[in-house]
mmCIF file with all atom_site columns, C-alpha atoms and ligand atoms in Angstrom:
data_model
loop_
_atom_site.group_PDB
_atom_site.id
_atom_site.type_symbol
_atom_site.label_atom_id
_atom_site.label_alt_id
_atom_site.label_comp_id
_atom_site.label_asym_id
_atom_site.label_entity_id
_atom_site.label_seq_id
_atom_site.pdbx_PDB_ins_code
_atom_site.Cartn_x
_atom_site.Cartn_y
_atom_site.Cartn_z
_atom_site.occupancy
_atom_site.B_iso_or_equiv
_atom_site.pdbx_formal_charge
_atom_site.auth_seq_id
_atom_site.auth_comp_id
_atom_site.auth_asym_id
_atom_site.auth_atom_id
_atom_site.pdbx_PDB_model_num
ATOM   1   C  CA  . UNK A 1 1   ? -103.510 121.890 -83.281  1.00 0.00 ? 20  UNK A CA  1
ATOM   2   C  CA  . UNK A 1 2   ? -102.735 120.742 -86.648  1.00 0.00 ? 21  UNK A CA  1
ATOM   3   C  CA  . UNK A 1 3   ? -102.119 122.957 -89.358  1.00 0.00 ? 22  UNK A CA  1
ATOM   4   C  CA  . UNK A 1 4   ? -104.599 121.661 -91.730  1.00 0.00 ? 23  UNK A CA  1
ATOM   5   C  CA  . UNK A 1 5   ? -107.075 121.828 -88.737  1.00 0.00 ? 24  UNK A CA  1
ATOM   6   C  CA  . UNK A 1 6   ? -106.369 125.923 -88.128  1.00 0.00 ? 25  UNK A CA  1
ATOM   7   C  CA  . UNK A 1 7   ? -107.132 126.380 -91.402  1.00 0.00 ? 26  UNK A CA  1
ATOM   8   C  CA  . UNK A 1 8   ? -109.881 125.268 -91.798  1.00 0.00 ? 27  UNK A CA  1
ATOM   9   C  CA  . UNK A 1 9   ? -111.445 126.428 -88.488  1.00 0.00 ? 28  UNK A CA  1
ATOM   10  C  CA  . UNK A 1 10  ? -110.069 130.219 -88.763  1.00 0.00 ? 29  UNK A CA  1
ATOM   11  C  CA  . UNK A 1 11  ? -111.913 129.701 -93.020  1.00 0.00 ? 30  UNK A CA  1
ATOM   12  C  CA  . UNK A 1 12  ? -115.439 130.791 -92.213  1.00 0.00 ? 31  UNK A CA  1
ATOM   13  C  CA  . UNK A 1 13  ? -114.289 133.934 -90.199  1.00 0.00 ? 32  UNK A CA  1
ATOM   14  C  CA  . UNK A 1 14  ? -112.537 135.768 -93.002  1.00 0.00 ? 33  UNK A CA  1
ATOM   15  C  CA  . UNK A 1 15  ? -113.466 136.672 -96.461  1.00 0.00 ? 34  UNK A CA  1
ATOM   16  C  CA  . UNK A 1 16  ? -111.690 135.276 -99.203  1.00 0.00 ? 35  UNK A CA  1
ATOM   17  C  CA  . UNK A 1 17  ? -109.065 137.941 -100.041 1.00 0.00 ? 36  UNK A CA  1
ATOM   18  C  CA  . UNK A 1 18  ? -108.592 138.005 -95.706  1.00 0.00 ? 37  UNK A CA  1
ATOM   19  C  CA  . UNK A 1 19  ? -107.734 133.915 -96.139  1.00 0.00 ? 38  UNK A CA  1
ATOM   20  C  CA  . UNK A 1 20  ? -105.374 134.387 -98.897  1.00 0.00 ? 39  UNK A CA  1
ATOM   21  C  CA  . UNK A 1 21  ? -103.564 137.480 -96.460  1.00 0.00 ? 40  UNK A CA  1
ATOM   22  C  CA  . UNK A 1 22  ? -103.587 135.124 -93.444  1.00 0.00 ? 41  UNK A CA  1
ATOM   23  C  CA  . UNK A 1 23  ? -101.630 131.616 -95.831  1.00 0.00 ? 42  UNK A CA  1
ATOM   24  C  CA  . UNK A 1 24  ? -99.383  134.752 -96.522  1.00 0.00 ? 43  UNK A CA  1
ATOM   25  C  CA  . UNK A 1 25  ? -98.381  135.540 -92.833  1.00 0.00 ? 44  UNK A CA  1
ATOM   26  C  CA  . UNK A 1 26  ? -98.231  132.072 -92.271  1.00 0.00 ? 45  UNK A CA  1
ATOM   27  C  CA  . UNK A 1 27  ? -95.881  131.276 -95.093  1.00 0.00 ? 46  UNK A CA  1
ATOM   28  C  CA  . UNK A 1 28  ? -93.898  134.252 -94.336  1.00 0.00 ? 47  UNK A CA  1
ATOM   29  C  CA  . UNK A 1 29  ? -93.535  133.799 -91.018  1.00 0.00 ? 48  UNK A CA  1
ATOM   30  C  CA  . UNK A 1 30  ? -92.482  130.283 -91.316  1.00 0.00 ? 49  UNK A CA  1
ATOM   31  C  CA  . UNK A 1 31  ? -90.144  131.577 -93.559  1.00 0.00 ? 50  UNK A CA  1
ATOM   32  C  CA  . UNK A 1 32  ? -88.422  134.338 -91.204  1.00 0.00 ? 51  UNK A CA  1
ATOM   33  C  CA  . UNK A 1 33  ? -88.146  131.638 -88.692  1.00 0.00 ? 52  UNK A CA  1
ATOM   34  C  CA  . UNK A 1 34  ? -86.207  129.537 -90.978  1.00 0.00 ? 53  UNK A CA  1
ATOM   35  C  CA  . UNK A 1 35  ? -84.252  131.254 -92.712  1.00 0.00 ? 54  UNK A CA  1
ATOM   36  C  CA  . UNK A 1 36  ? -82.965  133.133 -89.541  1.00 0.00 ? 55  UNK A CA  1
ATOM   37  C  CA  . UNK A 1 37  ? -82.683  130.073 -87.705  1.00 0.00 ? 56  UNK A CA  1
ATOM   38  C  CA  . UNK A 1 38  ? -84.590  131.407 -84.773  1.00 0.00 ? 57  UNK A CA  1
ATOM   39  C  CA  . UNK A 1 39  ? -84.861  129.082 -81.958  1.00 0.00 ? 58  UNK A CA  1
ATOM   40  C  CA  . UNK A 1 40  ? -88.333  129.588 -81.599  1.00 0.00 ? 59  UNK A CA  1
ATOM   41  C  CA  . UNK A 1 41  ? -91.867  127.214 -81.246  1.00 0.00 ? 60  UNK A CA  1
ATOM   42  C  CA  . UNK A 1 42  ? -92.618  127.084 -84.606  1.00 0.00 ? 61  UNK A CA  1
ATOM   43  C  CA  . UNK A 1 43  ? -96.007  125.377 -84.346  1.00 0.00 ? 62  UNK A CA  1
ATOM   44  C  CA  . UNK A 1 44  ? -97.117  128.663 -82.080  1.00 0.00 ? 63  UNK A CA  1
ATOM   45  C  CA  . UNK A 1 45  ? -96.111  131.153 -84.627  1.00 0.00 ? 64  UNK A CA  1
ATOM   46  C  CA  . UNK A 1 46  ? -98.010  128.869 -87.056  1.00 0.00 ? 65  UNK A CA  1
ATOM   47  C  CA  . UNK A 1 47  ? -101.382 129.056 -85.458  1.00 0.00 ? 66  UNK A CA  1
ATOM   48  C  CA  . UNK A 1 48  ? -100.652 132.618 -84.360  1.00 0.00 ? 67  UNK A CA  1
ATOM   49  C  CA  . UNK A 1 49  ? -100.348 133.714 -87.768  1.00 0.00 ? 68  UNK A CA  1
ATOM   50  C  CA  . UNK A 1 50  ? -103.350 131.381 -88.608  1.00 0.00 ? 69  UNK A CA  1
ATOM   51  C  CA  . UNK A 1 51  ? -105.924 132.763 -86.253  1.00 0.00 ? 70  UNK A CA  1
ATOM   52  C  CA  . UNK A 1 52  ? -104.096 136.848 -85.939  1.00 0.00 ? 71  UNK A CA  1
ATOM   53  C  CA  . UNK A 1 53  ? -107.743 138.055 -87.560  1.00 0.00 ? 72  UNK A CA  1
ATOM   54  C  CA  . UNK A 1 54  ? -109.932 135.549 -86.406  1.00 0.00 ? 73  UNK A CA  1
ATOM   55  C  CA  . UNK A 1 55  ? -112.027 138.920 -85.038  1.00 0.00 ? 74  UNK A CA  1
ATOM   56  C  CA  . UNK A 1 56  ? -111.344 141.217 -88.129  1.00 0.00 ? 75  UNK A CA  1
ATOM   57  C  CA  . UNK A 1 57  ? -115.100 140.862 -89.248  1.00 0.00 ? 76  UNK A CA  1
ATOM   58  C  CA  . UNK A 1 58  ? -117.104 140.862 -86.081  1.00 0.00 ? 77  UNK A CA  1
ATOM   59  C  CA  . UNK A 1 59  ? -119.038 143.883 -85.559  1.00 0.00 ? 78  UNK A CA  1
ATOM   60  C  CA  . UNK A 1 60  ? -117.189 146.949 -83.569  1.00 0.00 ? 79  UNK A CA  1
ATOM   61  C  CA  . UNK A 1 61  ? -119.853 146.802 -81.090  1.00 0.00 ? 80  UNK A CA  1
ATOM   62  C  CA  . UNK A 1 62  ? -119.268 143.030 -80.032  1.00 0.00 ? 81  UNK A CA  1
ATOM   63  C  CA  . UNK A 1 63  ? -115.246 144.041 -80.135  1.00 0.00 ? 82  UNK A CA  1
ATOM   64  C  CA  . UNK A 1 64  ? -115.889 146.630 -77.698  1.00 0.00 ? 83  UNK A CA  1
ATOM   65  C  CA  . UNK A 1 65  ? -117.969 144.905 -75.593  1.00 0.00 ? 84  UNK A CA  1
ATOM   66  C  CA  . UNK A 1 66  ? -115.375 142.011 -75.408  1.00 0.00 ? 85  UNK A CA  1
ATOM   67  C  CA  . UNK A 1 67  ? -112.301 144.581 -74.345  1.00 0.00 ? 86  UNK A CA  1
ATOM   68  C  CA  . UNK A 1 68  ? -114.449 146.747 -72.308  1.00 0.00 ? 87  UNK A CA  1
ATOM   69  C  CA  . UNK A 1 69  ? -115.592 143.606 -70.249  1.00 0.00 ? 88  UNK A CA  1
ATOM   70  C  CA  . UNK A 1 70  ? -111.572 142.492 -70.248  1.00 0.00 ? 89  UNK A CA  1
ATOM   71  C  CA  . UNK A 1 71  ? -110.922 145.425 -68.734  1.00 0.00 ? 90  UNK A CA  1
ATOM   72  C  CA  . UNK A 1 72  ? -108.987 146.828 -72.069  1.00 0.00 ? 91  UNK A CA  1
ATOM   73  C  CA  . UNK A 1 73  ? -110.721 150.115 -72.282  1.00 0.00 ? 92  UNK A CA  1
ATOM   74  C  CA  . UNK A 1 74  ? -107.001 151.875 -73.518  1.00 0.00 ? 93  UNK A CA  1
ATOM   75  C  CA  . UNK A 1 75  ? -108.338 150.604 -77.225  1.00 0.00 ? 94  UNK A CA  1
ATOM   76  C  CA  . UNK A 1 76  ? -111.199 152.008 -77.211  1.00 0.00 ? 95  UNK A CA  1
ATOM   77  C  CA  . UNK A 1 77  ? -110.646 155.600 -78.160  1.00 0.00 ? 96  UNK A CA  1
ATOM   78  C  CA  . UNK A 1 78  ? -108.225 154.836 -81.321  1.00 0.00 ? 97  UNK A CA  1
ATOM   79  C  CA  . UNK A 1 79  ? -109.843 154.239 -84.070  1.00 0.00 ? 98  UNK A CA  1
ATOM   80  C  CA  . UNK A 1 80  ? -111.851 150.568 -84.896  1.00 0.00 ? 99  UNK A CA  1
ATOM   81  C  CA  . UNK A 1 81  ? -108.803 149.062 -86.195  1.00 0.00 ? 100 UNK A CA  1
ATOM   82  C  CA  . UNK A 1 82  ? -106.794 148.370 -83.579  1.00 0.00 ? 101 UNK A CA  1
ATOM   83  C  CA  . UNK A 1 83  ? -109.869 146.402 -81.723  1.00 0.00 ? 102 UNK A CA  1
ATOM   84  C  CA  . UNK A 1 84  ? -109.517 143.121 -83.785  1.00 0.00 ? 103 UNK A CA  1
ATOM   85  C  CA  . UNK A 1 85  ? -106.180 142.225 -82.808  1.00 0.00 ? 104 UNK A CA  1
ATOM   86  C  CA  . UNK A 1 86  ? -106.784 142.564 -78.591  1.00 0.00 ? 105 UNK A CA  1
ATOM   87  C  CA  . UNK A 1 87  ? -110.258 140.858 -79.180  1.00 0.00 ? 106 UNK A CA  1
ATOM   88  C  CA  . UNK A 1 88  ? -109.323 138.162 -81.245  1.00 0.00 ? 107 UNK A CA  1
ATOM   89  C  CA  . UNK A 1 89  ? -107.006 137.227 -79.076  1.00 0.00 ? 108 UNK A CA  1
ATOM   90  C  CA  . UNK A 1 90  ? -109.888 136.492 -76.289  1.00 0.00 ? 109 UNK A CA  1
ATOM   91  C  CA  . UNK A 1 91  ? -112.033 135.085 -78.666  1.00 0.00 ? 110 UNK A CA  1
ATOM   92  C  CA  . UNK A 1 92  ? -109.646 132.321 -79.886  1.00 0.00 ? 111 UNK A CA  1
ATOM   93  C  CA  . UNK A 1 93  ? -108.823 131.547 -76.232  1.00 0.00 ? 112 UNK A CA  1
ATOM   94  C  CA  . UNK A 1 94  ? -112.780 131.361 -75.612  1.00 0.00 ? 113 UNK A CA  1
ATOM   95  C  CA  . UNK A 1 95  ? -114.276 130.043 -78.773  1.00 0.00 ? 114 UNK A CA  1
ATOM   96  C  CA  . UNK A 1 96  ? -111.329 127.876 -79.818  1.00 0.00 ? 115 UNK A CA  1
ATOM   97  C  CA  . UNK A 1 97  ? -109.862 126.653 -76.392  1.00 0.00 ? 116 UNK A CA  1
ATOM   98  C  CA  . UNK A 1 98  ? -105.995 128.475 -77.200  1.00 0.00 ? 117 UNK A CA  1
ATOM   99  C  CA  . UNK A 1 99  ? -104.061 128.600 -73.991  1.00 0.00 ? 118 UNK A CA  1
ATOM   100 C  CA  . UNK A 1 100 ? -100.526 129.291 -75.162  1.00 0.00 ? 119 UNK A CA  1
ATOM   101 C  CA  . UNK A 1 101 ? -99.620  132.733 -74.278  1.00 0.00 ? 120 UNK A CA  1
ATOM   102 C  CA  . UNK A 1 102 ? -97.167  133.545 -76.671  1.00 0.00 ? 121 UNK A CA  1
ATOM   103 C  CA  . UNK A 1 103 ? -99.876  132.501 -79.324  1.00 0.00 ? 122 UNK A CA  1
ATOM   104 C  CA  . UNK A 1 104 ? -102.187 135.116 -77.459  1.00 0.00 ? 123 UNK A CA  1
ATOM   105 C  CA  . UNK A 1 105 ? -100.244 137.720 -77.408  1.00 0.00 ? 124 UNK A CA  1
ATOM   106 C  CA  . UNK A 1 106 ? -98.428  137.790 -80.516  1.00 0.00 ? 125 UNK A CA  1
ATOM   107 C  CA  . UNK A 1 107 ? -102.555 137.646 -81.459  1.00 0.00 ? 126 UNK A CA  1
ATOM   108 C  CA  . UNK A 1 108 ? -102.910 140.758 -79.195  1.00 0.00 ? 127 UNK A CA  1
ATOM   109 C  CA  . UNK A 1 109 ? -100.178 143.200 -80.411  1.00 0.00 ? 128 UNK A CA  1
ATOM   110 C  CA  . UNK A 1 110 ? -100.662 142.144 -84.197  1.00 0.00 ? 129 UNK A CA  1
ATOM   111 C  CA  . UNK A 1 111 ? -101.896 145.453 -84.981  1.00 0.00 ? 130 UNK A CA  1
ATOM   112 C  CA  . UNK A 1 112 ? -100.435 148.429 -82.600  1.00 0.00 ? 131 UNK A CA  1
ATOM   113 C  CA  . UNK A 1 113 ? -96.808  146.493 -81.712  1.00 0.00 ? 132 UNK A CA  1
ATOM   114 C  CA  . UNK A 1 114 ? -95.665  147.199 -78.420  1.00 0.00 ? 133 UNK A CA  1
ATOM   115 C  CA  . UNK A 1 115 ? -92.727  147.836 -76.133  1.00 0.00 ? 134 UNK A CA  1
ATOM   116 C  CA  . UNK A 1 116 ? -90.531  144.952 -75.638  1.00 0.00 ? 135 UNK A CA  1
ATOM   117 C  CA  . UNK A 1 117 ? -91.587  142.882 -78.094  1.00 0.00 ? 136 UNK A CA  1
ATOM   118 C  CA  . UNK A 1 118 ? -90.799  139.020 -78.147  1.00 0.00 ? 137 UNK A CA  1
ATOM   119 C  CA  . UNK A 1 119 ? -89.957  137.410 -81.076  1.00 0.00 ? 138 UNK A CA  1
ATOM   120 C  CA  . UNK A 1 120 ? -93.376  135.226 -81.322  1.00 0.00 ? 139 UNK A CA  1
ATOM   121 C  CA  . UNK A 1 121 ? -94.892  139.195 -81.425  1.00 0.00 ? 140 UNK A CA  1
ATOM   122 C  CA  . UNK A 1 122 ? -92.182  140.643 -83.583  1.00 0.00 ? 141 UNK A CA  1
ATOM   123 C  CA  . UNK A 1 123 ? -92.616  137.965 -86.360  1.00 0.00 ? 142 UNK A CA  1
ATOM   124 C  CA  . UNK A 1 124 ? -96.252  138.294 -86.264  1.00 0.00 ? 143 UNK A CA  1
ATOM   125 C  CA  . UNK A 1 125 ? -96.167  141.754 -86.546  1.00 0.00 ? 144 UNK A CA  1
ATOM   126 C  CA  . UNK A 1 126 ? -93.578  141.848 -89.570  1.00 0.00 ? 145 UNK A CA  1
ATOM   127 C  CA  . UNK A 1 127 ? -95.208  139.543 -91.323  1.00 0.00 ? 146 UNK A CA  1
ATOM   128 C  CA  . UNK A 1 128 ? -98.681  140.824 -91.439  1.00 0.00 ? 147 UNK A CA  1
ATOM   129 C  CA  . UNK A 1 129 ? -97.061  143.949 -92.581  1.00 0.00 ? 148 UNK A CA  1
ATOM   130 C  CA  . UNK A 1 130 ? -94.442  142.847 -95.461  1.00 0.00 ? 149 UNK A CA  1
ATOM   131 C  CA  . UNK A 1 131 ? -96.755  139.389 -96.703  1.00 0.00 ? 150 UNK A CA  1
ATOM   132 C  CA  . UNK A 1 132 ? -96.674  139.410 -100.433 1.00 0.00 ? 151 UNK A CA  1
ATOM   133 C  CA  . UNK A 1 133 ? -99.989  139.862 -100.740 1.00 0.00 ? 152 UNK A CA  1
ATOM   134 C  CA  . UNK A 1 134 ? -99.468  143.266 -99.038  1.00 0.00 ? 153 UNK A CA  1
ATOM   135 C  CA  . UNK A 1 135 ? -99.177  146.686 -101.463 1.00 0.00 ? 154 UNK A CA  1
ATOM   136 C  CA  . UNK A 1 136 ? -98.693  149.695 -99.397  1.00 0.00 ? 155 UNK A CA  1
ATOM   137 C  CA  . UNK A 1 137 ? -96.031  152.338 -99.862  1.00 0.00 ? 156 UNK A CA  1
ATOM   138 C  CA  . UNK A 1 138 ? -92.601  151.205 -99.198  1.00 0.00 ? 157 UNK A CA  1
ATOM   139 C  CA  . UNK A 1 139 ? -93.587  147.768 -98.142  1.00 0.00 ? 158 UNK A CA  1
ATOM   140 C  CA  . UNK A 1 140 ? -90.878  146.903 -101.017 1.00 0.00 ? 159 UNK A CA  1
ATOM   141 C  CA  . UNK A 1 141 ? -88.113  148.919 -98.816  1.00 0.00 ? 160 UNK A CA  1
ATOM   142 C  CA  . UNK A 1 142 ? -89.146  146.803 -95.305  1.00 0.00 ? 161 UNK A CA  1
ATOM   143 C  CA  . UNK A 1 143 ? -89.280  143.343 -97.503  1.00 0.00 ? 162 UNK A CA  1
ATOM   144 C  CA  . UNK A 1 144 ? -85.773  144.053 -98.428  1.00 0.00 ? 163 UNK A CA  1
ATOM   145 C  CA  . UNK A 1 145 ? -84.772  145.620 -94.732  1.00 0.00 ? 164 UNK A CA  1
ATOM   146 C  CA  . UNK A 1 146 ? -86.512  142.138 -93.047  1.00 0.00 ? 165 UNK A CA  1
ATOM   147 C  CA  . UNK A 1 147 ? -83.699  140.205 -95.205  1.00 0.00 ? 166 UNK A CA  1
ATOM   148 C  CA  . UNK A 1 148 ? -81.265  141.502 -93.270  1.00 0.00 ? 167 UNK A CA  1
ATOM   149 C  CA  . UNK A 1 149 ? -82.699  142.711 -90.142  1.00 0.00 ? 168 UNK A CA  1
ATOM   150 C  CA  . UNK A 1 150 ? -86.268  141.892 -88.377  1.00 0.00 ? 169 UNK A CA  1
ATOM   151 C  CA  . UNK A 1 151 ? -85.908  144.574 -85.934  1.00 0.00 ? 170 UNK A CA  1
ATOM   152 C  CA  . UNK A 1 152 ? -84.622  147.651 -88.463  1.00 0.00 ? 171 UNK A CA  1
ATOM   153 C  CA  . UNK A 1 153 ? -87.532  145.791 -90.663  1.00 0.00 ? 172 UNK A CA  1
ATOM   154 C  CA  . UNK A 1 154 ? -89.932  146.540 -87.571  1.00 0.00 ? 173 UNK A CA  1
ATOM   155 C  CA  . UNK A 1 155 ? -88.600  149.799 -87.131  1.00 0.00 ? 174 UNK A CA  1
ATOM   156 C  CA  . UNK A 1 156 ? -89.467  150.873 -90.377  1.00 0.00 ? 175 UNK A CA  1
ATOM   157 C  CA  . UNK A 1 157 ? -92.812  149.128 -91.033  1.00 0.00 ? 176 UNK A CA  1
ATOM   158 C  CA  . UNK A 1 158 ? -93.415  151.210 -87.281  1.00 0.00 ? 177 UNK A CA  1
ATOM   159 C  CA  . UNK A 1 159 ? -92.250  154.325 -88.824  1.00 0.00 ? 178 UNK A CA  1
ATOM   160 C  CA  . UNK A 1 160 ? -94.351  154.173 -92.021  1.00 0.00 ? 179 UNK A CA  1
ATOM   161 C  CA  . UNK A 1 161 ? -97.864  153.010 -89.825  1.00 0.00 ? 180 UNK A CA  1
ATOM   162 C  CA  . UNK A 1 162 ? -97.492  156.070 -88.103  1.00 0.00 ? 181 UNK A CA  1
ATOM   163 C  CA  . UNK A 1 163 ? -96.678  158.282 -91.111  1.00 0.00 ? 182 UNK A CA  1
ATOM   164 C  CA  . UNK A 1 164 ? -99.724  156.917 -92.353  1.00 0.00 ? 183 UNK A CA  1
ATOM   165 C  CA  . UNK A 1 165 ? -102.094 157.370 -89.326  1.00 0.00 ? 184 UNK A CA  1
ATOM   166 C  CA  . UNK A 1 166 ? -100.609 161.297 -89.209  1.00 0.00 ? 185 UNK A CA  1
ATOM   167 C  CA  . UNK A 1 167 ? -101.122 161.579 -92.756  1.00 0.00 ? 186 UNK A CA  1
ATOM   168 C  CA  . UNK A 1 168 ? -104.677 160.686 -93.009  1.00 0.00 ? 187 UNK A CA  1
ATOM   169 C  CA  . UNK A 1 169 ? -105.528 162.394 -89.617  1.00 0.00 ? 188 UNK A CA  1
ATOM   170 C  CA  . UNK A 1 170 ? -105.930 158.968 -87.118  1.00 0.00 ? 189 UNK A CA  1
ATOM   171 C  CA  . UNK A 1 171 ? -105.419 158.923 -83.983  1.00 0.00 ? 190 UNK A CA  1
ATOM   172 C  CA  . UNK A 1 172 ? -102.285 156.860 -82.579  1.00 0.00 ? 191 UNK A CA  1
ATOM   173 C  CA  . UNK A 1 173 ? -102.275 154.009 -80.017  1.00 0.00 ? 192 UNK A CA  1
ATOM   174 C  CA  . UNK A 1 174 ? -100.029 155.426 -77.469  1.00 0.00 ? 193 UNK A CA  1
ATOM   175 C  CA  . UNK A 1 175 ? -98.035  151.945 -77.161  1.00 0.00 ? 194 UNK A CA  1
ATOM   176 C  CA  . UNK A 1 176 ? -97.131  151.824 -81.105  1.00 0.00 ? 195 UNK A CA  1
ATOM   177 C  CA  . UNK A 1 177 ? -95.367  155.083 -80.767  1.00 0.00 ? 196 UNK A CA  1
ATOM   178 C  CA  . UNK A 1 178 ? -93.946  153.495 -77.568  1.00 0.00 ? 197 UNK A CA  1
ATOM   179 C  CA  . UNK A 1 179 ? -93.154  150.404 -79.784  1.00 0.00 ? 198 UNK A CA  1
ATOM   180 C  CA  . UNK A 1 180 ? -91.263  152.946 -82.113  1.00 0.00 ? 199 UNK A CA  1
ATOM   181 C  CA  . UNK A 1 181 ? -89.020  154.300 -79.274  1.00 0.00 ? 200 UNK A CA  1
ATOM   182 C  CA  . UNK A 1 182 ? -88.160  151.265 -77.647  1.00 0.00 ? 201 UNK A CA  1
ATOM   183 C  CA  . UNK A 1 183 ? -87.296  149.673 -81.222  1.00 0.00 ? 202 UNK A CA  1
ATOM   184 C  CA  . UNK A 1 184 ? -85.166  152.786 -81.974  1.00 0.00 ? 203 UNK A CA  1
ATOM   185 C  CA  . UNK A 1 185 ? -83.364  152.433 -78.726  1.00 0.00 ? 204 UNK A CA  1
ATOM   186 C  CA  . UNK A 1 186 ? -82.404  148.963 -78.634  1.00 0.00 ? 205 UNK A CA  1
ATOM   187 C  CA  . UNK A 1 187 ? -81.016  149.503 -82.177  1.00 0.00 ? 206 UNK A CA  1
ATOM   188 C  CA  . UNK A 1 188 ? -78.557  152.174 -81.124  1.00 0.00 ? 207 UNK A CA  1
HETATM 189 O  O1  . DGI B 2 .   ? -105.726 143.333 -90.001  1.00 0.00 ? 24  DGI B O1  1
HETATM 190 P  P1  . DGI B 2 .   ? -104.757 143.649 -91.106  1.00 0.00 ? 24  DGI B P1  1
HETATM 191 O  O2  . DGI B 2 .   ? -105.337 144.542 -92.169  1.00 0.00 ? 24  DGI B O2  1
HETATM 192 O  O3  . DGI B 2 .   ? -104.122 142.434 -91.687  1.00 0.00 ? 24  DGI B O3  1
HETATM 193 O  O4  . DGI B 2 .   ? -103.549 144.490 -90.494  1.00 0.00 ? 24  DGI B O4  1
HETATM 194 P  P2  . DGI B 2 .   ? -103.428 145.175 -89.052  1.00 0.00 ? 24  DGI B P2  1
HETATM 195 O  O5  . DGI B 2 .   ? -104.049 144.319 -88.026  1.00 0.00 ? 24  DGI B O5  1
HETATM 196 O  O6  . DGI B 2 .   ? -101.990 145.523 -88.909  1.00 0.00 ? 24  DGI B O6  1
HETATM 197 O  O7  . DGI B 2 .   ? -104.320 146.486 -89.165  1.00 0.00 ? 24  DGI B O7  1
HETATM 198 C  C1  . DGI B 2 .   ? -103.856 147.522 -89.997  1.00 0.00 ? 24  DGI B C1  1
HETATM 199 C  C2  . DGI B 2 .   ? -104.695 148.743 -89.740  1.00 0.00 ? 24  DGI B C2  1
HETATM 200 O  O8  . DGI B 2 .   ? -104.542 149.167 -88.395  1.00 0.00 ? 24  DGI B O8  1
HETATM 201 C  C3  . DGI B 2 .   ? -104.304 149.917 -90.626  1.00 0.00 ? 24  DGI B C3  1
HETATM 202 O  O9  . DGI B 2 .   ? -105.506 150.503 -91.122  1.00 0.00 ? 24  DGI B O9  1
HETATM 203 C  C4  . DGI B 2 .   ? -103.633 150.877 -89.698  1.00 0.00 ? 24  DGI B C4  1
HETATM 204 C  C5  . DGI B 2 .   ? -104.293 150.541 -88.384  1.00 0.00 ? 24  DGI B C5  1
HETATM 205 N  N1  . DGI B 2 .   ? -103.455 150.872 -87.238  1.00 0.00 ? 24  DGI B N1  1
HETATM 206 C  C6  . DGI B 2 .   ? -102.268 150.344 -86.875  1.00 0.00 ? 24  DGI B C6  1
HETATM 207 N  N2  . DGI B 2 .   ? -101.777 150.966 -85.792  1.00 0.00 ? 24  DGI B N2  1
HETATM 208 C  C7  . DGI B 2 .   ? -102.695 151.906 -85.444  1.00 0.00 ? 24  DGI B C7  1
HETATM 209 C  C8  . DGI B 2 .   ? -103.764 151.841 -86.361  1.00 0.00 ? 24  DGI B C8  1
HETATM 210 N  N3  . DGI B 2 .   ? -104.839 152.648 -86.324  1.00 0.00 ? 24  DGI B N3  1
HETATM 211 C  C9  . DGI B 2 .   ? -104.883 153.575 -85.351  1.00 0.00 ? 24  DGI B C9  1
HETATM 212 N  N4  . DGI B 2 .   ? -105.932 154.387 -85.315  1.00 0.00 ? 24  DGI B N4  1
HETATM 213 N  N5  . DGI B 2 .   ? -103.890 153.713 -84.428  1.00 0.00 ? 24  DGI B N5  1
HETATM 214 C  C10 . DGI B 2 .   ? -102.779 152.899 -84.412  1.00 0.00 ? 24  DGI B C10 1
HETATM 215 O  O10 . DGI B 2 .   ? -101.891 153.062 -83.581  1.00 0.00 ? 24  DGI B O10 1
HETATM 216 FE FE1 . FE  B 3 .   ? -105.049 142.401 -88.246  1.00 0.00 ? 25  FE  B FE1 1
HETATM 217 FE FE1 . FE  B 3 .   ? -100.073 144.917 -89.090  1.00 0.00 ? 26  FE  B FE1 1
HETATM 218 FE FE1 . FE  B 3 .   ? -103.523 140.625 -90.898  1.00 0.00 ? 27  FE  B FE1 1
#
């Protein structure tokens, strides 16, 4: 699918301000690919950064309908954050015809991370976090970390989501403390 063509089909789903976050995943995105010279599918990190919150503004309910009926009841219990990302990856596969898995899951982990990331879901999952549109504590620190590593970048942006969750009393997605270790353990 053409670029142009995303765009303008992901458009209606988000509000303004969510549009000008998603052009700044895709940009930056585009822009860890090339600059590390990762031998990757470019056009799928393109529409995967294009479509990541094609769900953010459907109702909970419909969300947890979707992952219930998927058989994705682990994301139910956490908080309605975390639904958009595992539902909006079915909902681009069923209401925009995506097939490409790496598309669908860098889609699905946008928000938690997981174990084992690959790079389509590492880049997605930087990006959303360090975009320039982006102000939350130390997102400064991880924007400089990402210049020289992606995964100590990840690490970090990991590391300050769950300070975050603790801090304000949220309950944590078992897999992004999961995604924590397994970053922290590769990198030793
Ligand atoms: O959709 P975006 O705002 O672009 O970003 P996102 O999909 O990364 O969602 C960020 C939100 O998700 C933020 O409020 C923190 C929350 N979040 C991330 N990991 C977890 C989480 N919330 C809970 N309860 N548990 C998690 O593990
Ligand atoms: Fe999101
Ligand atoms: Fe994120
Ligand atoms: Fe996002």
């Amino acid at each position: 699918m053409d670029k142009k063509i995303a765009l303008a089909k992901v458009k209606p789903h988000l509000t303004n301000k969510r549009y000008v976050h998603t052009i700044g995943v895709l940009n930056t995105a585009v822009s860890l690919v090339e600059e590390k010279e990762i031998d990757i599918d470019i056009e799928a990190i393109r529409l995967a950064a294009i479509f990541h919150d094609y769900a953010k503004y459907r109702p909970a309910e419909e969300l947890r309908n979707i992952l219930q009926e998927n058989g994705q009841d682990q994301f139910l219990h956490y908080g309605e954050e975390v639904l958009h990302a595992p539902a909006g990856a079915y909902l681009v596969r069923k209401e925009l015809g995506i097939t490409n898995e790496k598309i669908l899951s860098a889609i699905f982990w946008h928000t938690t991370g997981k174990r084992n990331m690959n790079m389509y879901e590492k880049i997605l999952y930087l990006s959303d976090y360090i975009e320039p549109n982006r102000s939350f504590p130390g997102v400064d620190e991880v924007r400089e970390v990402a210049k020289e590593s992606i995964d100590q970048a990840i690490v970090l942006a990991l590391r300050n989501t769950i300070t975050f969750l603790v801090n304000k009393r949220q309950l944590i997605f078992p897999e992004t403390v999961h995604a924590y270790n397994d970053m922290l353990n590769q990198l030793k």
